[in-house]
mmCIF file of C-alpha atoms and ligand atoms in Angstrom:
data_model
loop_
_atom_site.group_PDB
_atom_site.id
_atom_site.type_symbol
_atom_site.label_atom_id
_atom_site.label_comp_id
_atom_site.label_asym_id
_atom_site.label_seq_id
_atom_site.Cartn_x
_atom_site.Cartn_y
_atom_site.Cartn_z
ATOM 1 C CA VAL A 1 68.179 -62.679 -24.688
ATOM 2 C CA ARG A 2 71.364 -60.528 -24.939
ATOM 3 C CA GLN A 3 70.761 -57.267 -26.571
ATOM 4 C CA VAL A 4 73.606 -55.647 -28.403
ATOM 5 C CA SER A 5 73.390 -52.363 -30.391
ATOM 6 C CA THR A 6 77.113 -51.634 -31.358
ATOM 7 C CA VAL A 7 79.086 -53.231 -34.118
ATOM 8 C CA ALA A 8 81.989 -53.669 -31.695
ATOM 9 C CA VAL A 9 80.082 -55.479 -28.913
ATOM 10 C CA LEU A 10 78.534 -57.611 -31.693
ATOM 11 C CA ARG A 11 81.853 -58.596 -33.130
ATOM 12 C CA ALA A 12 83.236 -59.579 -29.715
ATOM 13 C CA ALA A 13 80.140 -61.703 -29.044
ATOM 14 C CA VAL A 14 80.309 -63.562 -32.360
ATOM 15 C CA HIS A 15 84.129 -64.057 -32.053
ATOM 16 C CA GLU A 16 83.583 -65.481 -28.528
ATOM 17 C CA ALA A 17 80.948 -67.923 -29.986
ATOM 18 C CA ARG A 18 83.257 -68.932 -32.829
ATOM 19 C CA VAL A 19 86.274 -69.682 -30.413
ATOM 20 C CA ALA A 20 83.922 -71.732 -28.301
ATOM 21 C CA GLY A 21 83.105 -73.826 -31.434
ATOM 22 C CA ARG A 22 79.556 -72.920 -31.719
ATOM 23 C CA HIS A 23 77.659 -72.936 -34.941
ATOM 24 C CA THR A 24 76.085 -69.416 -35.546
ATOM 25 C CA VAL A 25 73.040 -68.836 -37.619
ATOM 26 C CA LEU A 26 71.820 -65.412 -38.568
ATOM 27 C CA VAL A 27 68.250 -64.297 -38.934
ATOM 28 C CA PRO A 28 68.094 -60.912 -40.469
ATOM 29 C CA THR A 29 64.842 -58.907 -39.876
ATOM 30 C CA MET A 30 63.505 -55.400 -39.865
ATOM 31 C CA GLY A 31 61.572 -56.100 -36.586
ATOM 32 C CA ALA A 32 57.949 -55.792 -35.780
ATOM 33 C CA LEU A 33 58.296 -59.580 -35.576
ATOM 34 C CA HIS A 34 55.226 -61.837 -36.324
ATOM 35 C CA GLU A 35 54.877 -65.588 -36.420
ATOM 36 C CA GLY A 36 56.539 -65.816 -39.780
ATOM 37 C CA HIS A 37 59.706 -64.384 -38.250
ATOM 38 C CA LEU A 38 59.410 -66.541 -35.287
ATOM 39 C CA ALA A 39 59.528 -69.515 -37.616
ATOM 40 C CA LEU A 40 62.707 -68.290 -39.154
ATOM 41 C CA VAL A 41 64.363 -68.167 -35.587
ATOM 42 C CA ARG A 42 62.954 -71.660 -34.838
ATOM 43 C CA LEU A 43 64.507 -72.990 -38.162
ATOM 44 C CA ALA A 44 67.922 -71.170 -37.156
ATOM 45 C CA ALA A 45 67.898 -73.154 -33.838
ATOM 46 C CA GLU A 46 67.388 -76.377 -35.630
ATOM 47 C CA HIS A 47 70.535 -75.589 -37.734
ATOM 48 C CA GLY A 48 72.852 -74.077 -35.005
ATOM 49 C CA ASP A 49 73.487 -73.529 -31.416
ATOM 50 C CA HIS A 50 74.060 -69.723 -31.453
ATOM 51 C CA THR A 51 71.359 -67.816 -33.201
ATOM 52 C CA VAL A 52 71.743 -63.983 -33.832
ATOM 53 C CA VAL A 53 68.670 -62.083 -34.698
ATOM 54 C CA SER A 54 69.215 -58.591 -36.319
ATOM 55 C CA ILE A 55 66.547 -56.011 -36.096
ATOM 56 C CA PHE A 56 67.163 -52.966 -38.215
ATOM 57 C CA VAL A 57 64.827 -50.986 -40.392
ATOM 58 C CA ASN A 58 67.308 -50.487 -43.261
ATOM 59 C CA PRO A 59 66.717 -47.035 -44.676
ATOM 60 C CA THR A 60 68.678 -47.652 -47.942
ATOM 61 C CA GLN A 61 66.117 -50.242 -49.044
ATOM 62 C CA PHE A 62 62.927 -48.030 -48.762
ATOM 63 C CA ASP A 63 62.184 -46.135 -52.093
ATOM 64 C CA ARG A 64 59.491 -44.218 -50.513
ATOM 65 C CA ARG A 65 60.003 -42.138 -47.377
ATOM 66 C CA GLU A 66 56.408 -42.534 -46.323
ATOM 67 C CA ASP A 67 56.840 -46.288 -46.173
ATOM 68 C CA LEU A 68 60.075 -46.061 -44.218
ATOM 69 C CA ALA A 69 58.332 -43.672 -41.756
ATOM 70 C CA ALA A 70 55.086 -45.839 -41.449
ATOM 71 C CA TYR A 71 57.162 -49.220 -41.031
ATOM 72 C CA PRO A 72 56.206 -50.637 -37.629
ATOM 73 C CA ARG A 73 58.725 -50.599 -34.947
ATOM 74 C CA ASP A 74 58.334 -52.487 -31.657
ATOM 75 C CA LEU A 75 61.625 -53.458 -30.150
ATOM 76 C CA ASP A 76 60.194 -54.146 -26.701
ATOM 77 C CA GLY A 77 57.597 -56.529 -28.191
ATOM 78 C CA ASP A 78 60.206 -58.183 -30.200
ATOM 79 C CA LEU A 79 62.510 -58.968 -27.445
ATOM 80 C CA GLU A 80 59.694 -60.281 -25.326
ATOM 81 C CA ALA A 81 58.494 -62.486 -28.165
ATOM 82 C CA LEU A 82 62.002 -63.896 -28.816
ATOM 83 C CA GLY A 83 62.557 -64.397 -25.137
ATOM 84 C CA GLU A 84 59.592 -66.747 -25.053
ATOM 85 C CA LEU A 85 60.942 -69.103 -27.661
ATOM 86 C CA GLY A 86 62.236 -71.420 -25.121
ATOM 87 C CA SER A 87 65.322 -73.476 -26.693
ATOM 88 C CA ALA A 88 64.918 -71.461 -29.926
ATOM 89 C CA THR A 89 65.449 -68.048 -28.116
ATOM 90 C CA PRO A 90 68.350 -66.501 -29.771
ATOM 91 C CA ALA A 91 71.517 -65.897 -27.994
ATOM 92 C CA VAL A 92 72.048 -62.378 -29.380
ATOM 93 C CA VAL A 93 69.701 -59.711 -30.758
ATOM 94 C CA PHE A 94 71.693 -57.130 -32.715
ATOM 95 C CA ALA A 95 69.513 -53.927 -32.865
ATOM 96 C CA PRO A 96 71.762 -51.093 -33.975
ATOM 97 C CA THR A 97 70.841 -47.492 -34.777
ATOM 98 C CA VAL A 98 71.200 -46.133 -38.245
ATOM 99 C CA ALA A 99 74.358 -44.274 -37.028
ATOM 100 C CA ASP A 100 75.891 -47.746 -35.834
ATOM 101 C CA ILE A 101 75.272 -49.173 -39.440
ATOM 102 C CA TYR A 102 76.076 -46.174 -41.428
ATOM 103 C CA PRO A 103 78.503 -44.019 -39.344
ATOM 104 C CA ARG A 104 78.932 -42.057 -42.686
ATOM 105 C CA PRO A 105 76.909 -42.143 -45.981
ATOM 106 C CA PRO A 106 78.350 -45.118 -47.763
ATOM 107 C CA LEU A 107 79.985 -44.920 -51.135
ATOM 108 C CA THR A 108 79.941 -48.610 -51.702
ATOM 109 C CA SER A 109 77.058 -50.706 -52.841
ATOM 110 C CA VAL A 110 76.340 -54.329 -53.910
ATOM 111 C CA ARG A 111 74.264 -54.736 -56.864
ATOM 112 C CA VAL A 112 72.706 -57.908 -58.121
ATOM 113 C CA GLU A 113 71.939 -57.507 -61.795
ATOM 114 C CA ASP A 114 69.199 -59.268 -63.749
ATOM 115 C CA LEU A 115 67.350 -60.846 -60.850
ATOM 116 C CA THR A 116 66.375 -57.325 -59.677
ATOM 117 C CA ASP A 117 65.095 -56.152 -62.975
ATOM 118 C CA ARG A 118 61.504 -57.581 -62.547
ATOM 119 C CA LEU A 119 58.871 -58.034 -60.008
ATOM 120 C CA CYS A 120 59.607 -55.758 -56.931
ATOM 121 C CA GLY A 121 62.727 -54.391 -58.550
ATOM 122 C CA ALA A 122 60.895 -52.922 -61.403
ATOM 123 C CA THR A 123 58.610 -50.624 -59.260
ATOM 124 C CA ARG A 124 61.002 -50.124 -56.304
ATOM 125 C CA PRO A 125 64.087 -48.435 -57.787
ATOM 126 C CA GLY A 126 67.289 -49.129 -55.608
ATOM 127 C CA HIS A 127 65.406 -51.492 -53.156
ATOM 128 C CA PHE A 128 67.439 -54.603 -53.875
ATOM 129 C CA ASP A 129 70.723 -52.602 -53.843
ATOM 130 C CA GLY A 130 69.664 -51.567 -50.437
ATOM 131 C CA VAL A 131 68.723 -55.105 -49.438
ATOM 132 C CA ALA A 132 71.911 -56.681 -51.131
ATOM 133 C CA THR A 133 74.294 -54.277 -49.397
ATOM 134 C CA MET A 134 72.594 -54.526 -46.233
ATOM 135 C CA VAL A 135 72.745 -58.272 -46.266
ATOM 136 C CA THR A 136 76.296 -58.256 -47.278
ATOM 137 C CA LYS A 137 77.263 -55.967 -44.358
ATOM 138 C CA LEU A 138 75.425 -58.293 -41.821
ATOM 139 C CA LEU A 139 77.049 -61.438 -43.222
ATOM 140 C CA HIS A 140 80.270 -59.683 -42.724
ATOM 141 C CA LEU A 141 79.507 -58.548 -39.262
ATOM 142 C CA VAL A 142 78.262 -61.906 -37.854
ATOM 143 C CA GLN A 143 80.054 -64.170 -40.101
ATOM 144 C CA PRO A 144 77.402 -66.905 -39.567
ATOM 145 C CA ASP A 145 77.762 -70.389 -40.627
ATOM 146 C CA ALA A 146 74.154 -70.133 -42.134
ATOM 147 C CA ALA A 147 71.584 -67.384 -42.674
ATOM 148 C CA VAL A 148 67.767 -67.859 -42.876
ATOM 149 C CA PHE A 149 65.378 -66.068 -45.274
ATOM 150 C CA GLY A 150 61.682 -66.333 -45.805
ATOM 151 C CA ARG A 151 60.215 -67.574 -48.930
ATOM 152 C CA LYS A 152 57.643 -64.942 -48.802
ATOM 153 C CA ASP A 153 60.310 -62.452 -50.119
ATOM 154 C CA PHE A 154 61.010 -64.978 -52.836
ATOM 155 C CA GLN A 155 62.875 -62.390 -55.103
ATOM 156 C CA GLN A 156 65.054 -61.360 -52.059
ATOM 157 C CA LEU A 157 65.825 -64.880 -51.404
ATOM 158 C CA GLN A 158 67.089 -65.437 -55.004
ATOM 159 C CA VAL A 159 68.984 -62.312 -54.840
ATOM 160 C CA VAL A 160 70.603 -63.175 -51.587
ATOM 161 C CA ARG A 161 71.631 -66.822 -52.815
ATOM 162 C CA ARG A 162 73.072 -65.288 -55.974
ATOM 163 C CA LEU A 163 75.107 -62.566 -54.304
ATOM 164 C CA VAL A 164 76.357 -65.227 -51.831
ATOM 165 C CA ALA A 165 77.302 -67.530 -54.783
ATOM 166 C CA ASP A 166 78.872 -64.684 -56.926
ATOM 167 C CA LEU A 167 80.934 -63.346 -54.035
ATOM 168 C CA ASP A 168 81.854 -66.727 -52.623
ATOM 169 C CA LEU A 169 80.639 -65.957 -49.157
ATOM 170 C CA PRO A 170 81.157 -68.754 -46.804
ATOM 171 C CA VAL A 171 77.618 -68.951 -45.540
ATOM 172 C CA ALA A 172 74.848 -71.531 -46.195
ATOM 173 C CA ILE A 173 71.456 -69.696 -47.192
ATOM 174 C CA LEU A 174 68.235 -71.507 -45.625
ATOM 175 C CA ALA A 175 64.793 -70.929 -46.869
ATOM 176 C CA ALA A 176 61.810 -70.817 -44.497
ATOM 177 C CA PRO A 177 58.237 -71.492 -45.822
ATOM 178 C CA THR A 178 55.693 -68.696 -45.738
ATOM 179 C CA VAL A 179 53.547 -68.684 -42.644
ATOM 180 C CA ARG A 180 49.993 -67.587 -43.103
ATOM 181 C CA GLU A 181 47.213 -66.189 -40.982
ATOM 182 C CA ALA A 182 44.023 -68.382 -40.721
ATOM 183 C CA ASP A 183 42.350 -66.673 -43.765
ATOM 184 C CA GLY A 184 45.471 -67.482 -45.793
ATOM 185 C CA VAL A 185 47.068 -63.767 -45.964
ATOM 186 C CA ALA A 186 50.768 -64.170 -45.904
ATOM 187 C CA MET A 187 52.216 -62.941 -42.465
ATOM 188 C CA SER A 188 53.788 -59.470 -42.977
ATOM 189 C CA SER A 189 54.700 -56.729 -40.552
ATOM 190 C CA ARG A 190 52.823 -54.568 -42.925
ATOM 191 C CA ASN A 191 49.454 -56.302 -42.172
ATOM 192 C CA ARG A 192 49.449 -54.305 -39.020
ATOM 193 C CA ARG A 193 48.570 -51.288 -40.989
ATOM 194 C CA LEU A 194 45.409 -52.917 -42.535
ATOM 195 C CA ASP A 195 41.887 -52.120 -41.083
ATOM 196 C CA GLU A 196 39.141 -54.512 -41.221
ATOM 197 C CA ASP A 197 38.331 -54.021 -44.858
ATOM 198 C CA GLY A 198 41.836 -54.067 -45.801
ATOM 199 C CA ARG A 199 42.306 -57.449 -44.283
ATOM 200 C CA GLN A 200 39.443 -58.804 -46.172
ATOM 201 C CA ALA A 201 40.721 -57.324 -49.487
ATOM 202 C CA ALA A 202 44.217 -58.644 -48.670
ATOM 203 C CA ARG A 203 42.895 -62.137 -49.213
ATOM 204 C CA ALA A 204 42.860 -61.648 -52.890
ATOM 205 C CA LEU A 205 46.583 -62.152 -53.238
ATOM 206 C CA SER A 206 46.734 -65.581 -51.805
ATOM 207 C CA GLN A 207 43.488 -66.580 -53.328
ATOM 208 C CA ALA A 208 44.746 -65.642 -56.875
ATOM 209 C CA LEU A 209 47.898 -67.885 -56.129
ATOM 210 C CA ARG A 210 45.442 -70.593 -55.149
ATOM 211 C CA ALA A 211 43.539 -70.234 -58.542
ATOM 212 C CA GLY A 212 47.046 -70.540 -60.243
ATOM 213 C CA VAL A 213 47.926 -73.841 -58.394
ATOM 214 C CA LEU A 214 44.573 -75.282 -59.064
ATOM 215 C CA ALA A 215 44.880 -74.640 -62.768
ATOM 216 C CA ALA A 216 48.359 -76.272 -62.908
ATOM 217 C CA ARG A 217 46.842 -79.266 -60.954
ATOM 218 C CA ASP A 218 44.171 -79.486 -63.527
ATOM 219 C CA GLN A 219 46.612 -79.566 -66.348
ATOM 220 C CA ARG A 220 48.640 -82.211 -64.485
ATOM 221 C CA ALA A 221 45.527 -84.291 -63.925
ATOM 222 C CA SER A 222 44.760 -84.364 -67.491
ATOM 223 C CA GLY A 223 48.151 -85.485 -68.482
ATOM 224 C CA GLY A 224 49.158 -82.380 -70.231
ATOM 225 C CA ARG A 225 52.253 -80.285 -70.184
ATOM 226 C CA LEU A 226 52.280 -77.261 -67.828
ATOM 227 C CA SER A 227 50.936 -73.993 -69.553
ATOM 228 C CA SER A 228 52.343 -70.812 -68.135
ATOM 229 C CA VAL A 229 49.630 -68.868 -69.747
ATOM 230 C CA ALA A 230 46.811 -70.889 -68.137
ATOM 231 C CA VAL A 231 48.376 -70.648 -64.750
ATOM 232 C CA GLN A 232 48.756 -66.759 -65.232
ATOM 233 C CA GLY A 233 45.396 -66.583 -66.718
ATOM 234 C CA ALA A 234 43.653 -68.271 -63.720
ATOM 235 C CA ALA A 235 45.454 -66.198 -61.282
ATOM 236 C CA GLU A 236 44.776 -62.967 -63.170
ATOM 237 C CA GLU A 237 41.081 -63.817 -63.563
ATOM 238 C CA ALA A 238 40.826 -64.416 -59.654
ATOM 239 C CA LEU A 239 42.625 -61.148 -59.018
ATOM 240 C CA ALA A 240 40.455 -59.084 -61.415
ATOM 241 C CA ALA A 241 37.371 -60.227 -59.529
ATOM 242 C CA ALA A 242 38.782 -58.714 -56.240
ATOM 243 C CA GLU A 243 37.784 -55.576 -54.579
ATOM 244 C CA GLY A 244 39.691 -52.908 -52.825
ATOM 245 C CA ILE A 245 43.044 -53.731 -54.058
ATOM 246 C CA GLU A 246 45.335 -52.154 -56.736
ATOM 247 C CA VAL A 247 47.510 -54.727 -58.449
ATOM 248 C CA ASP A 248 51.087 -53.819 -58.945
ATOM 249 C CA TYR A 249 52.073 -56.922 -60.756
ATOM 250 C CA LEU A 250 51.061 -60.516 -61.222
ATOM 251 C CA GLU A 251 53.895 -62.265 -62.858
ATOM 252 C CA VAL A 252 54.558 -66.016 -63.842
ATOM 253 C CA LEU A 253 58.509 -66.462 -63.929
ATOM 254 C CA LEU A 254 61.038 -69.183 -63.969
ATOM 255 C CA PRO A 255 61.860 -69.341 -60.172
ATOM 256 C CA GLU A 256 65.772 -69.554 -60.537
ATOM 257 C CA GLU A 257 66.388 -66.909 -63.087
ATOM 258 C CA LEU A 258 63.286 -64.775 -62.420
ATOM 259 C CA SER A 259 63.100 -64.663 -66.199
ATOM 260 C CA PRO A 260 59.912 -64.942 -68.424
ATOM 261 C CA ALA A 261 58.530 -68.443 -68.362
ATOM 262 C CA PRO A 262 58.153 -70.095 -71.768
ATOM 263 C CA ARG A 263 54.675 -70.854 -72.921
ATOM 264 C CA TRP A 264 54.913 -74.637 -72.271
ATOM 265 C CA LEU A 265 56.802 -76.540 -69.649
ATOM 266 C CA PRO A 266 56.860 -80.135 -68.768
ATOM 267 C CA ALA A 267 54.349 -81.584 -66.693
ATOM 268 C CA ASP A 268 56.634 -81.419 -63.597
ATOM 269 C CA GLY A 269 58.146 -78.029 -64.424
ATOM 270 C CA GLN A 270 58.255 -75.224 -61.798
ATOM 271 C CA LEU A 271 56.848 -71.690 -62.220
ATOM 272 C CA LEU A 272 56.966 -68.906 -59.725
ATOM 273 C CA VAL A 273 53.565 -67.173 -59.462
ATOM 274 C CA ALA A 274 54.398 -63.680 -57.692
ATOM 275 C CA VAL A 275 51.840 -60.885 -56.900
ATOM 276 C CA ALA A 276 52.164 -57.588 -55.375
ATOM 277 C CA ALA A 277 49.136 -55.129 -54.705
ATOM 278 C CA TYR A 278 48.327 -52.041 -52.923
ATOM 279 C CA VAL A 279 45.520 -52.734 -50.302
ATOM 280 C CA GLY A 280 43.533 -49.849 -48.734
ATOM 281 C CA GLY A 281 45.423 -47.331 -50.933
ATOM 282 C CA GLU A 282 48.846 -47.427 -49.385
ATOM 283 C CA VAL A 283 49.838 -50.693 -47.887
ATOM 284 C CA ARG A 284 51.662 -52.584 -50.340
ATOM 285 C CA LEU A 285 51.640 -56.575 -49.927
ATOM 286 C CA ILE A 286 53.255 -59.320 -51.772
ATOM 287 C CA ASP A 287 52.974 -63.030 -51.896
ATOM 288 C CA ASN A 288 54.007 -65.978 -54.146
ATOM 289 C CA VAL A 289 53.886 -69.700 -54.680
ATOM 290 C CA VAL A 290 56.235 -72.082 -56.727
ATOM 291 C CA VAL A 291 53.885 -74.239 -58.712
ATOM 292 C CA GLY A 292 55.544 -77.605 -59.262
ATOM 293 C CA ASP A 293 57.083 -77.501 -55.771
ATOM 294 C CA GLN A 294 54.577 -79.985 -54.153
ATOM 295 C CA GLU A 295 55.263 -78.753 -50.521
ATOM 296 C CA ASP A 296 54.690 -75.224 -51.433
ATOM 297 C CA GLU A 297 51.600 -75.830 -53.306
ATOM 298 C CA GLU A 298 50.255 -77.989 -50.477
ATOM 299 C CA ARG A 299 51.046 -75.570 -47.902
ATOM 300 C CA LEU A 300 49.272 -72.797 -49.831
ATOM 301 C CA LEU A 301 46.013 -75.040 -50.649
ATOM 302 C CA ALA A 302 45.851 -76.098 -47.118
ATOM 303 C CA ALA A 303 46.025 -72.262 -45.745
ATOM 304 C CA THR A 304 43.588 -70.829 -48.417
ATOM 305 C CA ALA A 305 40.855 -73.520 -48.308
HETATM 306 O O1 PAF B 401 63.665 -59.087 -45.308
HETATM 307 C C1 PAF B 401 63.926 -58.180 -44.737
HETATM 308 O O2 PAF B 401 63.606 -57.928 -43.528
HETATM 309 C C2 PAF B 401 65.177 -57.111 -45.025
HETATM 310 O O3 PAF B 401 65.024 -56.978 -46.420
HETATM 311 C C3 PAF B 401 66.484 -57.666 -44.528
HETATM 312 C C4 PAF B 401 66.788 -59.038 -45.217
HETATM 313 C C5 PAF B 401 66.592 -57.710 -43.130
HETATM 314 C C6 PAF B 401 67.631 -56.726 -45.106
HETATM 315 O O4 PAF B 401 67.539 -55.465 -44.513
#
C-alpha cells in the first residue's frame, strides 16, 4: 500500500494511473476500518484496477465536538488491514491531515436540499453539508471513474447520488450492502465504543428493521397492498420493547426521495425503514433496510435470525 498524505502527491499518483489507462475507483472513509469498509474496498477492486482509499476524519461533518474527539482513529491498523486484502489491496491510501484538506477555512460549501431535511439531517445540523462538500472535494482530487459508498449510510448514499447527478460529475456511484456482526448489529466504527451491555442493546435496531420486513412479508403473503403504517407500527413496537437505547428516529420513507411514504403502496412497492438511536447514553448508531428490495430484505433476515 502506498500511503500518501499531501494533495500534490495524490494528484501526481492519480495522474500517473490515468495516463497508464487504469480505471480508478475511490473508497472514501473516515478510517477505523472494519469488515464493512473492507467489503467496499473489495467491491472497488471488482470494478477497477486502481483503488484509492481515503482516510480522513472530516471535522466539518461533525455537529458535536465530543463526537469528533471520540471518533476512533487507527491509521496503523487500517494500513495493515488494507495490506492484507491480497489482490484487492488498494494502490493508494490517501490519509491527509486537516491542514492538507483545509489549508484555510473554506468559504464554499456544497448543499443538497430536501434529501437532507429528514432522518440524520434533522438532528445533525450541517452534517450533510460537510459530507457533500468533502465528497465533492475528494471526487475532484482523485477524479475516479467510480466511487463506492455503503448502504448503511443510506441517506448519505442518496445525497451523493443526487449531488453527482445535479453537478454532472463524471463518476459512477457504486452501493455496497451493509455488513453485519454475527448478532445482526450493522458494522460501524462507533461499535468500538460500546461495552457489553451496549452491544446487547444495539441489537434492537436491526431487530426493529426485521420486524418491519416481516410485517411487509405478511402483507405480501396475504395478497394485499403494502401498508407503510403497518411496517412502521411493527418496527416501532419492536423498538419500544427494547432496553438501554434512546431512539432518535424511526422513519418509513420513499427510498429515492426520502419523502414521507403514502399510506398504501403496491404489493411490490419499496419503503426505506431507517432508525437511529443512542446506545449506552452517547453512542449514536444508525441502520436501515429497504423493504421491497428482495436482496436487502434477505440479507437482513439472514443476519438477524
Ligand atoms: O461515510 C463516511 O465515512 C464519510 O461521510 C465520508 C463519505 C468519507 C465523507 O467524509
